CSV table of C-alpha atoms and ligand atoms in Angstrom, one decimal:
chain,number,residue,atom,x,y,z
A,1,MET,CA,19.4,-19.4,-53.0
A,2,GLN,CA,16.6,-19.8,-50.0
A,3,GLN,CA,13.5,-18.9,-49.5
A,4,VAL,CA,11.2,-19.5,-46.9
A,5,ILE,CA,7.3,-18.9,-46.4
A,6,PHE,CA,5.5,-18.3,-43.0
A,7,LEU,CA,2.2,-19.9,-42.5
A,8,GLY,CA,-0.2,-20.1,-38.9
A,9,PRO,CA,-2.3,-17.7,-37.7
A,10,PRO,CA,-2.5,-14.2,-36.5
A,11,GLY,CA,-0.7,-14.0,-33.3
A,12,SER,CA,1.1,-17.7,-33.6
A,13,GLY,CA,4.7,-15.6,-34.1
A,14,LYS,CA,5.1,-15.3,-37.4
A,15,GLY,CA,6.3,-11.5,-37.2
A,16,THR,CA,8.8,-12.6,-34.2
A,17,GLN,CA,10.4,-16.0,-35.4
A,18,ALA,CA,10.4,-14.2,-39.2
A,19,ALA,CA,13.1,-11.8,-38.2
A,20,ARG,CA,14.7,-13.8,-36.0
A,21,ILE,CA,15.8,-16.8,-38.8
A,22,ALA,CA,15.7,-13.7,-41.4
A,23,GLU,CA,19.1,-12.9,-39.2
A,24,ILE,CA,20.2,-16.2,-39.4
A,25,LEU,CA,20.0,-17.2,-42.8
A,26,GLN,CA,20.9,-13.2,-43.8
A,27,ILE,CA,18.4,-13.0,-46.0
A,28,PRO,CA,15.1,-10.5,-46.0
A,29,HIS,CA,12.4,-10.4,-44.3
A,30,ILE,CA,9.3,-9.3,-45.9
A,31,SER,CA,6.5,-8.7,-43.7
A,32,THR,CA,3.3,-8.0,-45.9
A,33,GLY,CA,1.4,-6.6,-42.6
A,34,ASP,CA,4.8,-4.7,-42.6
A,35,ILE,CA,4.6,-3.1,-45.7
A,36,LEU,CA,0.9,-2.6,-45.3
A,37,ARG,CA,1.1,-1.1,-42.2
A,38,ALA,CA,3.4,1.2,-42.8
A,39,ASN,CA,1.5,2.6,-46.2
A,40,VAL,CA,-1.9,3.3,-44.1
A,41,SER,CA,0.8,5.4,-41.8
A,42,ARG,CA,1.4,7.0,-45.2
A,43,GLU,CA,-2.0,7.8,-46.2
A,44,THR,CA,-0.5,6.3,-49.8
A,45,PRO,CA,-3.7,5.6,-52.1
A,46,LEU,CA,-2.8,1.2,-51.2
A,47,GLY,CA,-2.5,2.4,-47.8
A,48,GLN,CA,-6.2,4.4,-48.2
A,49,GLN,CA,-7.7,1.4,-50.0
A,50,ALA,CA,-6.2,-1.1,-47.5
A,51,LYS,CA,-7.1,0.1,-43.9
A,52,THR,CA,-10.9,-0.1,-44.5
A,53,TYR,CA,-10.1,-3.7,-44.5
A,54,MET,CA,-7.4,-4.5,-42.3
A,55,ASP,CA,-9.5,-1.9,-39.3
A,56,ARG,CA,-12.7,-5.5,-40.3
A,57,GLY,CA,-9.9,-8.0,-40.0
A,58,ASP,CA,-10.6,-9.4,-42.9
A,59,LEU,CA,-8.2,-9.4,-45.5
A,60,VAL,CA,-6.8,-7.1,-48.3
A,61,PRO,CA,-8.5,-7.6,-51.7
A,62,ASP,CA,-5.8,-10.5,-53.8
A,63,GLN,CA,-5.2,-7.3,-56.1
A,64,LEU,CA,-3.2,-5.2,-53.7
A,65,VAL,CA,-1.2,-7.3,-52.3
A,66,LEU,CA,-0.4,-9.5,-55.4
A,67,ASP,CA,1.0,-6.2,-56.9
A,68,MET,CA,3.1,-5.1,-53.4
A,69,VAL,CA,4.4,-8.3,-53.4
A,70,GLU,CA,6.1,-8.0,-56.6
A,71,GLU,CA,7.6,-5.1,-56.7
A,72,ARG,CA,9.2,-6.4,-53.6
A,73,LEU,CA,10.4,-9.7,-55.2
A,74,LYS,CA,12.2,-7.5,-57.5
A,75,GLU,CA,14.4,-5.7,-55.5
A,76,PRO,CA,18.3,-6.7,-55.4
A,77,ASP,CA,18.1,-7.6,-51.7
A,78,ALA,CA,15.0,-10.2,-52.5
A,79,GLN,CA,17.6,-12.1,-55.0
A,80,LYS,CA,19.8,-14.2,-53.3
A,81,GLY,CA,17.1,-16.1,-51.4
A,82,TRP,CA,13.9,-14.3,-48.6
A,83,ILE,CA,11.9,-15.0,-46.4
A,84,LEU,CA,8.2,-14.0,-46.8
A,85,ASP,CA,5.5,-13.0,-43.0
A,86,GLY,CA,2.1,-13.1,-44.0
A,87,PHE,CA,2.2,-14.4,-47.3
A,88,PRO,CA,0.5,-16.4,-48.6
A,89,ARG,CA,-2.3,-16.3,-46.9
A,90,THR,CA,-4.7,-17.3,-49.4
A,91,VAL,CA,-4.9,-20.6,-52.6
A,92,SER,CA,-4.3,-18.1,-55.3
A,93,GLN,CA,-1.7,-15.6,-53.3
A,94,ALA,CA,0.0,-19.7,-53.2
A,95,GLU,CA,-0.2,-19.5,-57.3
A,96,PHE,CA,0.7,-17.0,-57.0
A,97,VAL,CA,4.2,-17.5,-55.7
A,98,GLU,CA,4.0,-20.7,-57.5
A,99,GLU,CA,4.4,-19.0,-60.9
A,100,LYS,CA,6.7,-15.8,-59.8
A,101,LEU,CA,9.0,-19.5,-58.5
A,102,LEU,CA,8.5,-20.6,-62.2
A,103,ASP,CA,9.3,-17.4,-63.7
A,104,SER,CA,12.2,-16.4,-61.2
A,105,ASP,CA,14.4,-20.0,-61.9
A,106,GLY,CA,13.2,-21.6,-64.7
A,107,SER,CA,12.7,-24.9,-62.8
A,108,SER,CA,9.8,-26.4,-61.9
A,109,SER,CA,9.9,-27.8,-58.3
A,110,GLY,CA,9.9,-24.6,-56.9
A,111,GLY,CA,13.2,-24.1,-56.1
A,112,GLU,CA,14.2,-24.3,-51.9
A,113,LEU,CA,10.9,-22.9,-50.9
A,114,GLN,CA,10.1,-24.7,-47.2
A,115,ALA,CA,6.3,-23.9,-45.9
A,116,ILE,CA,6.6,-23.2,-42.5
A,117,ASN,CA,3.4,-23.8,-40.1
A,118,LEU,CA,4.1,-22.4,-35.9
A,119,ASP,CA,0.7,-24.2,-34.5
A,120,VAL,CA,-0.5,-22.2,-31.3
A,121,PRO,CA,-4.3,-22.5,-29.3
A,122,ASP,CA,-6.5,-20.3,-29.2
A,123,ASP,CA,-6.8,-19.8,-26.1
A,124,VAL,CA,-2.7,-18.6,-26.5
A,125,LEU,CA,-3.6,-16.6,-29.4
A,126,VAL,CA,-6.2,-14.7,-28.6
A,127,GLU,CA,-3.8,-13.2,-24.8
A,128,ARG,CA,-0.9,-12.7,-26.6
A,129,LEU,CA,-2.2,-10.1,-29.1
A,130,LEU,CA,-5.2,-8.3,-26.8
A,131,ALA,CA,-1.5,-7.7,-24.6
A,132,ARG,CA,0.1,-6.4,-27.4
A,133,GLY,CA,-2.4,-3.9,-28.3
A,134,ARG,CA,-1.5,-2.9,-31.9
A,135,GLN,CA,-4.6,-1.0,-33.5
A,136,ASP,CA,-5.4,-4.1,-34.9
A,137,ASP,CA,-5.4,-6.3,-31.6
A,138,ASN,CA,-9.1,-6.0,-30.1
A,139,GLU,CA,-10.8,-8.4,-29.2
A,140,GLU,CA,-13.5,-8.5,-32.0
A,141,THR,CA,-11.6,-7.6,-34.9
A,142,ILE,CA,-8.8,-10.5,-33.2
A,143,ARG,CA,-11.8,-12.7,-33.4
A,144,ARG,CA,-12.6,-11.8,-36.7
A,145,ARG,CA,-8.8,-12.8,-38.1
A,146,LEU,CA,-9.1,-16.0,-36.2
A,147,GLN,CA,-12.2,-17.0,-38.6
A,148,VAL,CA,-10.5,-15.9,-41.8
A,149,TYR,CA,-7.0,-17.2,-41.0
A,150,ARG,CA,-9.3,-20.5,-40.8
A,151,GLU,CA,-11.7,-20.1,-43.7
A,152,GLN,CA,-9.0,-18.6,-46.6
A,153,THR,CA,-5.2,-19.6,-45.3
A,154,ALA,CA,-5.7,-23.0,-43.1
A,155,PRO,CA,-6.3,-24.8,-47.0
A,156,LEU,CA,-2.4,-24.0,-47.4
A,157,ILE,CA,-1.1,-25.7,-44.8
A,158,GLU,CA,-2.6,-28.6,-46.9
A,159,PHE,CA,-1.7,-27.0,-50.3
A,160,TYR,CA,2.7,-27.0,-49.3
A,161,SER,CA,2.3,-30.8,-47.2
A,162,ASP,CA,0.9,-32.2,-50.5
A,163,ARG,CA,4.3,-30.5,-52.4
A,164,GLY,CA,5.8,-32.1,-49.4
A,165,GLN,CA,7.5,-28.3,-48.6
A,166,LEU,CA,6.0,-28.5,-45.3
A,167,HIS,CA,7.2,-28.2,-40.7
A,168,ASP,CA,5.0,-28.1,-39.0
A,169,VAL,CA,6.3,-26.7,-35.3
A,170,ASP,CA,4.8,-25.9,-31.4
A,171,GLY,CA,4.5,-22.6,-31.8
A,172,ASP,CA,3.4,-23.2,-28.1
A,173,ARG,CA,6.5,-22.4,-26.5
A,174,SER,CA,9.2,-19.9,-25.5
A,175,MET,CA,10.8,-17.7,-28.6
A,176,ASP,CA,14.2,-19.3,-28.2
A,177,GLU,CA,12.4,-22.6,-28.4
A,178,VAL,CA,10.9,-21.7,-31.2
A,179,THR,CA,13.8,-20.2,-33.2
A,180,ALA,CA,16.3,-23.4,-31.8
A,181,CYS,CA,13.3,-25.7,-33.9
A,182,LEU,CA,12.8,-23.4,-36.6
A,183,LYS,CA,17.3,-23.3,-37.3
A,184,LYS,CA,17.3,-27.1,-37.3
A,185,ALA,CA,14.5,-27.8,-39.7
A,186,ILE,CA,14.9,-24.8,-41.8
A,187,ALA,CA,18.8,-24.9,-42.0
A,188,PRO,CA,20.2,-28.3,-40.5
A,189,GLU,CA,24.2,-27.5,-39.4
B,1,B4P,P1,-0.1,-9.7,-39.7
B,1,B4P,O1,0.9,-8.3,-39.8
B,1,B4P,O2,0.4,-10.5,-41.0
B,1,B4P,O3,-0.4,-9.9,-38.5
B,1,B4P,P2,-0.7,-11.5,-37.4
B,1,B4P,O4,-1.5,-12.1,-38.1
B,1,B4P,O5,-1.4,-10.9,-36.4
B,1,B4P,O6,0.9,-11.1,-37.0
B,1,B4P,P3,1.9,-11.3,-36.9
B,1,B4P,O7,3.4,-11.3,-37.7
B,1,B4P,O8,2.3,-9.6,-36.4
B,1,B4P,O9,2.7,-11.5,-35.1
B,1,B4P,P4,3.1,-12.5,-35.2
B,1,B4P,O10,2.3,-14.1,-34.5
B,1,B4P,O11,5.0,-12.3,-34.3
B,1,B4P,O12,-1.6,-9.2,-40.6
B,1,B4P,C1,-2.4,-7.7,-40.4
B,1,B4P,C2,-2.9,-7.3,-41.1
B,1,B4P,O13,-2.7,-7.2,-42.7
B,1,B4P,C3,-4.3,-9.1,-42.3
B,1,B4P,O14,-5.3,-9.2,-40.7
B,1,B4P,C4,-5.1,-8.6,-43.2
B,1,B4P,O15,-5.5,-7.5,-42.9
B,1,B4P,C5,-3.3,-7.5,-43.9
B,1,B4P,N1,-2.4,-9.2,-45.0
B,1,B4P,C6,-1.6,-9.0,-43.9
B,1,B4P,N2,-0.7,-9.9,-45.5
B,1,B4P,C7,-1.8,-10.1,-46.0
B,1,B4P,C8,-1.9,-10.5,-47.4
B,1,B4P,N3,-1.0,-11.4,-47.5
B,1,B4P,N4,-3.5,-10.9,-48.1
B,1,B4P,C9,-4.4,-10.4,-47.0
B,1,B4P,N5,-3.6,-9.2,-46.4
B,1,B4P,C10,-3.4,-9.1,-45.5
B,1,B4P,O16,3.3,-12.4,-33.1
B,1,B4P,C11,2.1,-11.5,-32.1
B,1,B4P,C12,2.5,-11.7,-30.8
B,1,B4P,O17,2.6,-12.7,-30.1
B,1,B4P,C13,3.7,-10.5,-30.4
B,1,B4P,O18,3.5,-9.4,-29.1
B,1,B4P,C14,5.2,-11.1,-29.9
B,1,B4P,O19,5.8,-10.8,-28.8
B,1,B4P,C15,4.5,-12.7,-29.2
B,1,B4P,N6,4.7,-13.7,-29.3
B,1,B4P,C16,5.1,-14.4,-30.5
B,1,B4P,N7,5.9,-15.9,-29.7
B,1,B4P,C17,5.9,-15.7,-29.4
B,1,B4P,C18,5.9,-17.2,-28.4
B,1,B4P,N8,6.8,-17.7,-28.9
B,1,B4P,N9,5.7,-17.2,-26.6
B,1,B4P,C19,4.5,-15.7,-26.5
B,1,B4P,N10,4.6,-15.1,-26.9
B,1,B4P,C20,5.2,-14.4,-28.3
């Protein structure tokens, strides 16, 4: 069972590459950002709570996100593997993934979990996000998201490196070059 986590700052290509790798490996691409945005646009209770945080560039509180991911990982298509894009984003979310993996496969190694860190310089990130122009892609929110990334998500690089599960990948290249490099790292033939 292949379990892949995409780390990386906003705009590093997580969503783009996670979708491509999911297609190659034939496992579901689970993006917490996409699930949250779908809830915001349907104006569900979860979406109404999440919107304020997302508009500011802050992380949505763990409890809302953890319940949402737990439900998604119970779906039948996720039983043969998954790619998590944008989750975990905090150490406590990473601990949650470890607990759930232990529950599901009974091993203490976290199964075949692999974490990808997409590395891209800040000026390139800002340029990409401003060009995309999503609702939360204005300059002030982007700056806040980068700060939140450095404070809360970057520590996960060490978390997965310590466990021998990290692949560092240079994301400042063409999309096809990044995909080729990821494929080699995650699914060598
Ligand atoms: P996300 O949806 O995860 O958004 P993101 O970090 O901006 O990355 P995204 O995946 O969309 O962009 P990508 O790098 O692929 O999160 C949005 C918000 O949701 C968060 O701020 C937070 O509030 C909330 N949230 C989500 N998950 C959460 C969690 N676990 N806990 C708490 N809150 C959570 O691509 C960006 C752009 O770059 C695209 O336009 C793409 O086309 C372009 N691009 C990609 N690769 C490129 C390349 N190689 N060359 C040129 N351009 C490229």
